[in-house]
XYZ file of N, CA and C in Angstrom:
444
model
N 1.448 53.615 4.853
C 0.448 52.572 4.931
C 1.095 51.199 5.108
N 2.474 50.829 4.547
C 2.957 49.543 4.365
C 4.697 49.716 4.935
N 4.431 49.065 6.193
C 5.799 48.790 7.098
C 6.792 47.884 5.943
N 8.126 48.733 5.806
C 8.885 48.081 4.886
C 9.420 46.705 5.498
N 9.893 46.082 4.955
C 10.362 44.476 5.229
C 12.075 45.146 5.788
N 12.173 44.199 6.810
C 13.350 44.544 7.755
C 14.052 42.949 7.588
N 13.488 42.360 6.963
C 14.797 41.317 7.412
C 15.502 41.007 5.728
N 16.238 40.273 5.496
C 17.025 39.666 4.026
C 15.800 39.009 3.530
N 15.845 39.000 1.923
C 15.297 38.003 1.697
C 15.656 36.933 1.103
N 14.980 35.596 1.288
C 15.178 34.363 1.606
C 16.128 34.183 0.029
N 15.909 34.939 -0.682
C 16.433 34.830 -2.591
C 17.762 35.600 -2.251
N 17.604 36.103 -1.691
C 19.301 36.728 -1.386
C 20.379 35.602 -0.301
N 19.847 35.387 0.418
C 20.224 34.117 1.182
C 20.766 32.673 0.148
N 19.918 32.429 -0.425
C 20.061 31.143 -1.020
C 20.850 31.816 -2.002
N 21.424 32.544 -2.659
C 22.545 32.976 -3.419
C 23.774 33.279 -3.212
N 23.818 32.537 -1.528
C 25.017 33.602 -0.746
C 26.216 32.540 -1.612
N 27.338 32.740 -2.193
C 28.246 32.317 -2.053
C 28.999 31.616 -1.269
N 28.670 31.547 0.041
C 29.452 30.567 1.193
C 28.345 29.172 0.891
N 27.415 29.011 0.132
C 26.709 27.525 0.407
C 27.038 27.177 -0.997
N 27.592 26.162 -0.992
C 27.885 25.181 -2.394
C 27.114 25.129 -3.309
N 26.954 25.144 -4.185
C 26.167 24.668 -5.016
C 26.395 23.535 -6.319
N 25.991 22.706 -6.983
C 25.994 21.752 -7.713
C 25.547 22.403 -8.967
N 25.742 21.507 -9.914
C 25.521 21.836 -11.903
C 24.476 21.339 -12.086
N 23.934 21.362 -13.001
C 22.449 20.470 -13.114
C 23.506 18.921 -13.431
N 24.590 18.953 -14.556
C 25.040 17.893 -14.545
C 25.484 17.028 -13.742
N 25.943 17.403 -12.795
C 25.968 16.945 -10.974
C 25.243 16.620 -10.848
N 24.088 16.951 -10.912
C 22.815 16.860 -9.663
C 22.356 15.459 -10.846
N 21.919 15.479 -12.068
C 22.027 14.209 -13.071
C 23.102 12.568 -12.713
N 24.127 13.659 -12.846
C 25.373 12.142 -12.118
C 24.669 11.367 -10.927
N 24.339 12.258 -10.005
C 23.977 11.729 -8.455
C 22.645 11.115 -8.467
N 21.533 11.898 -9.465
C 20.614 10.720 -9.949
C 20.650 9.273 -10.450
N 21.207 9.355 -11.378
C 21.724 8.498 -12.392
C 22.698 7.431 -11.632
N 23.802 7.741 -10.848
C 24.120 6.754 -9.333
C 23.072 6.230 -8.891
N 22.223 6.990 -8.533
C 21.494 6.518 -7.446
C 20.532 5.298 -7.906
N 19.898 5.763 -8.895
C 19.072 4.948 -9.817
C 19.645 3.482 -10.550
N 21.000 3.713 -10.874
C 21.671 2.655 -10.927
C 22.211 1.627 -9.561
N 22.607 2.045 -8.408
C 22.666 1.713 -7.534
C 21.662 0.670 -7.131
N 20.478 1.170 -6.751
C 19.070 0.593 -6.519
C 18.919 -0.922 -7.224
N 19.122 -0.229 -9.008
C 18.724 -1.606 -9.965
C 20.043 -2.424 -9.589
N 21.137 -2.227 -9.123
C 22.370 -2.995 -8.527
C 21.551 -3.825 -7.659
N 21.355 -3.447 -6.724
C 20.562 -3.895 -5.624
C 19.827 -5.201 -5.233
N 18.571 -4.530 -6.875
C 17.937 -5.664 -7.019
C 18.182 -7.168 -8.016
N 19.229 -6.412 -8.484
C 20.039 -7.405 -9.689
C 20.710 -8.372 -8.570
N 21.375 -8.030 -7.042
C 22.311 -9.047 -7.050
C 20.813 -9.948 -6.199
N 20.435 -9.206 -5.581
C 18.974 -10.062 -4.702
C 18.556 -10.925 -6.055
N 18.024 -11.154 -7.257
C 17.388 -11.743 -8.363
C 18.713 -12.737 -8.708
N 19.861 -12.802 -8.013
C 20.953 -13.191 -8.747
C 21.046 -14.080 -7.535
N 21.362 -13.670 -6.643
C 20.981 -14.769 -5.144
C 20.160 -15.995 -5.174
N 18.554 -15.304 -5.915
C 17.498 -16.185 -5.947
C 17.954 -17.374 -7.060
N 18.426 -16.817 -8.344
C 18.757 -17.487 -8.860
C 19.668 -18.828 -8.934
N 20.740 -18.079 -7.922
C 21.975 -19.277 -7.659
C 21.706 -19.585 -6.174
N 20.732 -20.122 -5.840
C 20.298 -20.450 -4.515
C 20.930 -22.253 -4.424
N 21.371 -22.660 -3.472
C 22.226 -23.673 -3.170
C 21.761 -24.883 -2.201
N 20.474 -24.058 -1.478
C 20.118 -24.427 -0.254
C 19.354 -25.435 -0.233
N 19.095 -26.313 -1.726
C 18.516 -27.386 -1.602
C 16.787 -26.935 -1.857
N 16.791 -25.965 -2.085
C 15.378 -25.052 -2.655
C 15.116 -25.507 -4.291
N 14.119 -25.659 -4.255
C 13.698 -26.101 -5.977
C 13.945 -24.470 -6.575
N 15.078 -24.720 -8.203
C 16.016 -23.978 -8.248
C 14.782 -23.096 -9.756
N 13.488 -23.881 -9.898
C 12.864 -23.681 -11.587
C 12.693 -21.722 -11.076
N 13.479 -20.764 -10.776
C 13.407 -19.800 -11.112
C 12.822 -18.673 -11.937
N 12.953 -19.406 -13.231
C 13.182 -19.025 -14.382
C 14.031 -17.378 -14.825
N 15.306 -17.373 -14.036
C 16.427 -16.509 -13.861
C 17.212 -17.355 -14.257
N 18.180 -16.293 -15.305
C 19.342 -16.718 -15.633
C 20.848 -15.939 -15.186
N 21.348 -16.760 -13.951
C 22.234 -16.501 -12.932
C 22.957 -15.804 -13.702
N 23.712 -16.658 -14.556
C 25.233 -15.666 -15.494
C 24.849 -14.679 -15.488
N 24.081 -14.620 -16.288
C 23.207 -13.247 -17.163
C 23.141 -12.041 -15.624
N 22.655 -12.550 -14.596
C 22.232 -11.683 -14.208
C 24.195 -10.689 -13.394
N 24.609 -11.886 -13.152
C 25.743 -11.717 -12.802
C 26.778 -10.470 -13.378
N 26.412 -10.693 -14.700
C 27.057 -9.995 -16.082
C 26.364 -9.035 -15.726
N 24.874 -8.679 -15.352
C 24.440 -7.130 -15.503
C 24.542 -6.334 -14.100
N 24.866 -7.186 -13.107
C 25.137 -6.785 -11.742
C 26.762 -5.746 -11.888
N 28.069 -6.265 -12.541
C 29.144 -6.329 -12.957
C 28.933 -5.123 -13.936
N 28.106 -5.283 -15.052
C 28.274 -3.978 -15.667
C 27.551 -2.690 -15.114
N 26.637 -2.957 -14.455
C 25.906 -1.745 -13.736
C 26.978 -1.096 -12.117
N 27.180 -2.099 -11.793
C 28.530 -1.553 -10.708
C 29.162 -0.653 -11.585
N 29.973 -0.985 -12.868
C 31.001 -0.601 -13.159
C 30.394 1.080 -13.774
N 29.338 0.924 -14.126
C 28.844 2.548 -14.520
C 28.139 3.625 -12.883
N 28.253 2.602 -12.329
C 28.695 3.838 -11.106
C 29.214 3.875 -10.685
N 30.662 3.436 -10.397
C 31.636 3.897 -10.382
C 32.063 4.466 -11.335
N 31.793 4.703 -12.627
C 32.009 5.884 -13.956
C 31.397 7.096 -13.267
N 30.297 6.914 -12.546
C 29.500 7.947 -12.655
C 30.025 9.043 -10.728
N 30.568 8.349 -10.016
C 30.800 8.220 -8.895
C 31.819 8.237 -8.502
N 32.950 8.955 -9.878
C 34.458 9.312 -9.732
C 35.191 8.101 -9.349
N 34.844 6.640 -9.486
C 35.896 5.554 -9.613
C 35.407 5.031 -7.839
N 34.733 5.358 -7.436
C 33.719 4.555 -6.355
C 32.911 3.280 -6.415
N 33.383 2.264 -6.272
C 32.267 0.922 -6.637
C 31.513 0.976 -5.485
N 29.874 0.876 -5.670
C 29.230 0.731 -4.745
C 29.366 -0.290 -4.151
N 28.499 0.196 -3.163
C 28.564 -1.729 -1.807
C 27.429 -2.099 -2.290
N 27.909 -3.355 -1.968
C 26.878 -4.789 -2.550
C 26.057 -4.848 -1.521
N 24.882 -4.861 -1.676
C 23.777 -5.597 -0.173
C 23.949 -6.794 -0.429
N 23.746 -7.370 0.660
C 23.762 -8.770 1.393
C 22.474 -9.310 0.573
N 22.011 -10.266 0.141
C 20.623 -10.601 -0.408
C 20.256 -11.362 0.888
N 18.480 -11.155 0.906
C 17.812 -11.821 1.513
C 17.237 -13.272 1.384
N 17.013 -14.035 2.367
C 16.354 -15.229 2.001
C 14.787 -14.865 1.507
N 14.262 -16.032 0.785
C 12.820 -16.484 0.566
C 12.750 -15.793 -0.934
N 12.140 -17.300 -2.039
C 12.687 -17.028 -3.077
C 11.142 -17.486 -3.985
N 10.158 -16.901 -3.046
C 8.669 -17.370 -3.303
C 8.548 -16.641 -5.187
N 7.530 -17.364 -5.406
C 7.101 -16.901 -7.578
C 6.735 -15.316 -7.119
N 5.705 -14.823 -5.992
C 5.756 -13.778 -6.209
C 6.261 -13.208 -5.808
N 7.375 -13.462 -4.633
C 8.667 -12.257 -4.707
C 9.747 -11.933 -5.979
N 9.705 -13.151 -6.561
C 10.408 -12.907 -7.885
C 9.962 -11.954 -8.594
N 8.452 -11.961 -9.127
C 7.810 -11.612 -10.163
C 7.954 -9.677 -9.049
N 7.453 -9.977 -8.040
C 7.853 -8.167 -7.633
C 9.411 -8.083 -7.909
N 10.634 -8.341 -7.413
C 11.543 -7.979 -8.101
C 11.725 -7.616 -9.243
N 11.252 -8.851 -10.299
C 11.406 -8.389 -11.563
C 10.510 -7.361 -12.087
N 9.652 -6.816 -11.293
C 8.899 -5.447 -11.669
C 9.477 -4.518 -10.824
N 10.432 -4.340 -9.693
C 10.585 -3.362 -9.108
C 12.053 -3.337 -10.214
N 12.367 -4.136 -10.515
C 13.879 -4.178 -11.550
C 13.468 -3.218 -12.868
N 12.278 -3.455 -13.307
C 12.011 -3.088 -14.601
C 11.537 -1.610 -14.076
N 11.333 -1.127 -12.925
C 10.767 0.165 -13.185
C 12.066 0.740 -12.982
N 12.354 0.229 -12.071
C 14.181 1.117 -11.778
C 15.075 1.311 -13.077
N 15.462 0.175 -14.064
C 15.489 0.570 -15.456
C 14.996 1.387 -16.127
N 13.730 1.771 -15.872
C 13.018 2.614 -17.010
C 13.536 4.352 -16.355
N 13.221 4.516 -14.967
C 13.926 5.602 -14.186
C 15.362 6.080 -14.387
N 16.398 5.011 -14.870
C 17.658 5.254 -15.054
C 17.663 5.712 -16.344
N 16.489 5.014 -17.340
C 16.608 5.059 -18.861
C 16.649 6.786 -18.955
N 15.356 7.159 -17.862
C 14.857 8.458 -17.921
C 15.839 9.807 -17.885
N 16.758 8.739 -16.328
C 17.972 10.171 -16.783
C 18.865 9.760 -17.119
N 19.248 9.177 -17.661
C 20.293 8.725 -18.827
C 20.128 9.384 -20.162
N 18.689 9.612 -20.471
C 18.322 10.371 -21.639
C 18.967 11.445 -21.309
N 18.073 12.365 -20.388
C 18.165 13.430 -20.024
C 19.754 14.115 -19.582
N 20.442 13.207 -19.029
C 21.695 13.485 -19.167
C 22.620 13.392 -20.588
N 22.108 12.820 -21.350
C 22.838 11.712 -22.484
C 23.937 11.499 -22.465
N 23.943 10.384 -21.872
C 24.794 9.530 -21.491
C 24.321 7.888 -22.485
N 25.068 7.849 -23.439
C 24.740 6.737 -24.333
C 24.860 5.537 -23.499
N 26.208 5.168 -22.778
C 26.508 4.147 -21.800
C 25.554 3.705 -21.132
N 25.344 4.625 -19.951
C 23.953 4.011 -19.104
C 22.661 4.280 -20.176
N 22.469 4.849 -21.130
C 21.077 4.348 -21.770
C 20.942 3.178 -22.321
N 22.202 2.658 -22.854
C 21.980 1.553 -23.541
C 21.631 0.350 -22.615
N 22.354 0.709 -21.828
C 22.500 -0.734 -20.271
C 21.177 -0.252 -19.587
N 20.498 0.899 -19.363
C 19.280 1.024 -18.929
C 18.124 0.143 -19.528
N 18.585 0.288 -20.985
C 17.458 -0.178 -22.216
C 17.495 -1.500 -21.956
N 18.610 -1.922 -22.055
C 18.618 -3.406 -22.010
C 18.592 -4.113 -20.759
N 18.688 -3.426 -19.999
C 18.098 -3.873 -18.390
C 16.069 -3.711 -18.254
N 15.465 -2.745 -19.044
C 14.747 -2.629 -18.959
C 14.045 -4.094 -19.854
N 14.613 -4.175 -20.822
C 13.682 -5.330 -21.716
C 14.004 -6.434 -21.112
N 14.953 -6.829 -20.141
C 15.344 -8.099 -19.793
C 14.131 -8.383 -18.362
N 13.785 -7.651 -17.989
C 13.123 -7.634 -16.801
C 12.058 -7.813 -17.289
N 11.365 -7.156 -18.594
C 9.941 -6.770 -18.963
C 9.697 -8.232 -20.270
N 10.812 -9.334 -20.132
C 10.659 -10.401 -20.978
C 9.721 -11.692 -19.786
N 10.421 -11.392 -18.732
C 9.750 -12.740 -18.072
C 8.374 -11.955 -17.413
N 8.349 -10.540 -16.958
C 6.659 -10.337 -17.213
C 5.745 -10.643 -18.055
N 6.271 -10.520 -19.211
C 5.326 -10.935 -20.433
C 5.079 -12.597 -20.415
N 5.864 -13.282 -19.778
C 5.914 -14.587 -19.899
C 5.100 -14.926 -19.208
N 5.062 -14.109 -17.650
C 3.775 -14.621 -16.748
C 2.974 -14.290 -17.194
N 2.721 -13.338 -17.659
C 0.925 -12.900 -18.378
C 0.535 -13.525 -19.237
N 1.302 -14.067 -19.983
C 0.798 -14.920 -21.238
C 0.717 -16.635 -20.359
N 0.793 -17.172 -18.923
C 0.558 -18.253 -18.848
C -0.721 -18.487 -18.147
């Protein structure tokens, strides 16, 4: 009644030994890069805005060092995480309008909370702590706009 199956199946395939495979802890590292990377990203763009030169009214309300310091320590945990690889820096963009800030500093704060996520999940104390505290630093001047 029922023609047997003639070809491999697809579960035998994906087990073959000739295709690589990764650890879950791998596959965590390369998250956890990546996610850090990103909040790199937007740290040096918020850090740009901040130390803007161009004769632009500078009332930000970013604090350059600061951000400088977390640009510097978040590099340095992916390259921990990235076998001694420092990522590349993007170039920051011009235009340094209240609400491109205020989206940065919310696309900053979610990317923190994402790293926090697998940082847990990996536990990795290092990047949780710098997740955590990347996360509240972002989620201080939100609260500031809502309350004005």
């Amino acid at each position: 009644m029922y023609e047997p199956i003639r070809t491999k199946s697809v579960h035998t395939m994906a087990a073959a030994p000739e295709i690589p495979h990764r650890s879950r802890e791998q596959e965590l590292d390369i998250r956890l890069a990546g996610q850090l990377t990103a909040l790199l990203t937007v740290t040096d763009e918020l850090h740009a805005l901040a130390t803007r030169t161009d004769g632009a009214p500078q009332d930000t309300g970013l604090d350059g060092a600061e951000l400088a310091t977390a640009a510097e320590r978040i590099a340095e945990q992916v390259a921990r995480l990235s076998g001694g690889h420092y990522p590349l820096r993007a170039e920051p963009t011009d235009g340094g309008t209240p609400a491109r800030i205020e989206a940065l500093q919310q696309r900053a704060h979610t990317l923190a909370g994402n790293a926090l996520a697998v940082a847990t999940t990996r536990d990795d104390a290092a990047a949780r702590e710098l997740a955590a505290e990347r996360m509240a630093a972002h989620a201080a001047p939100r609260r500031d706009l809502a309350t004005a």
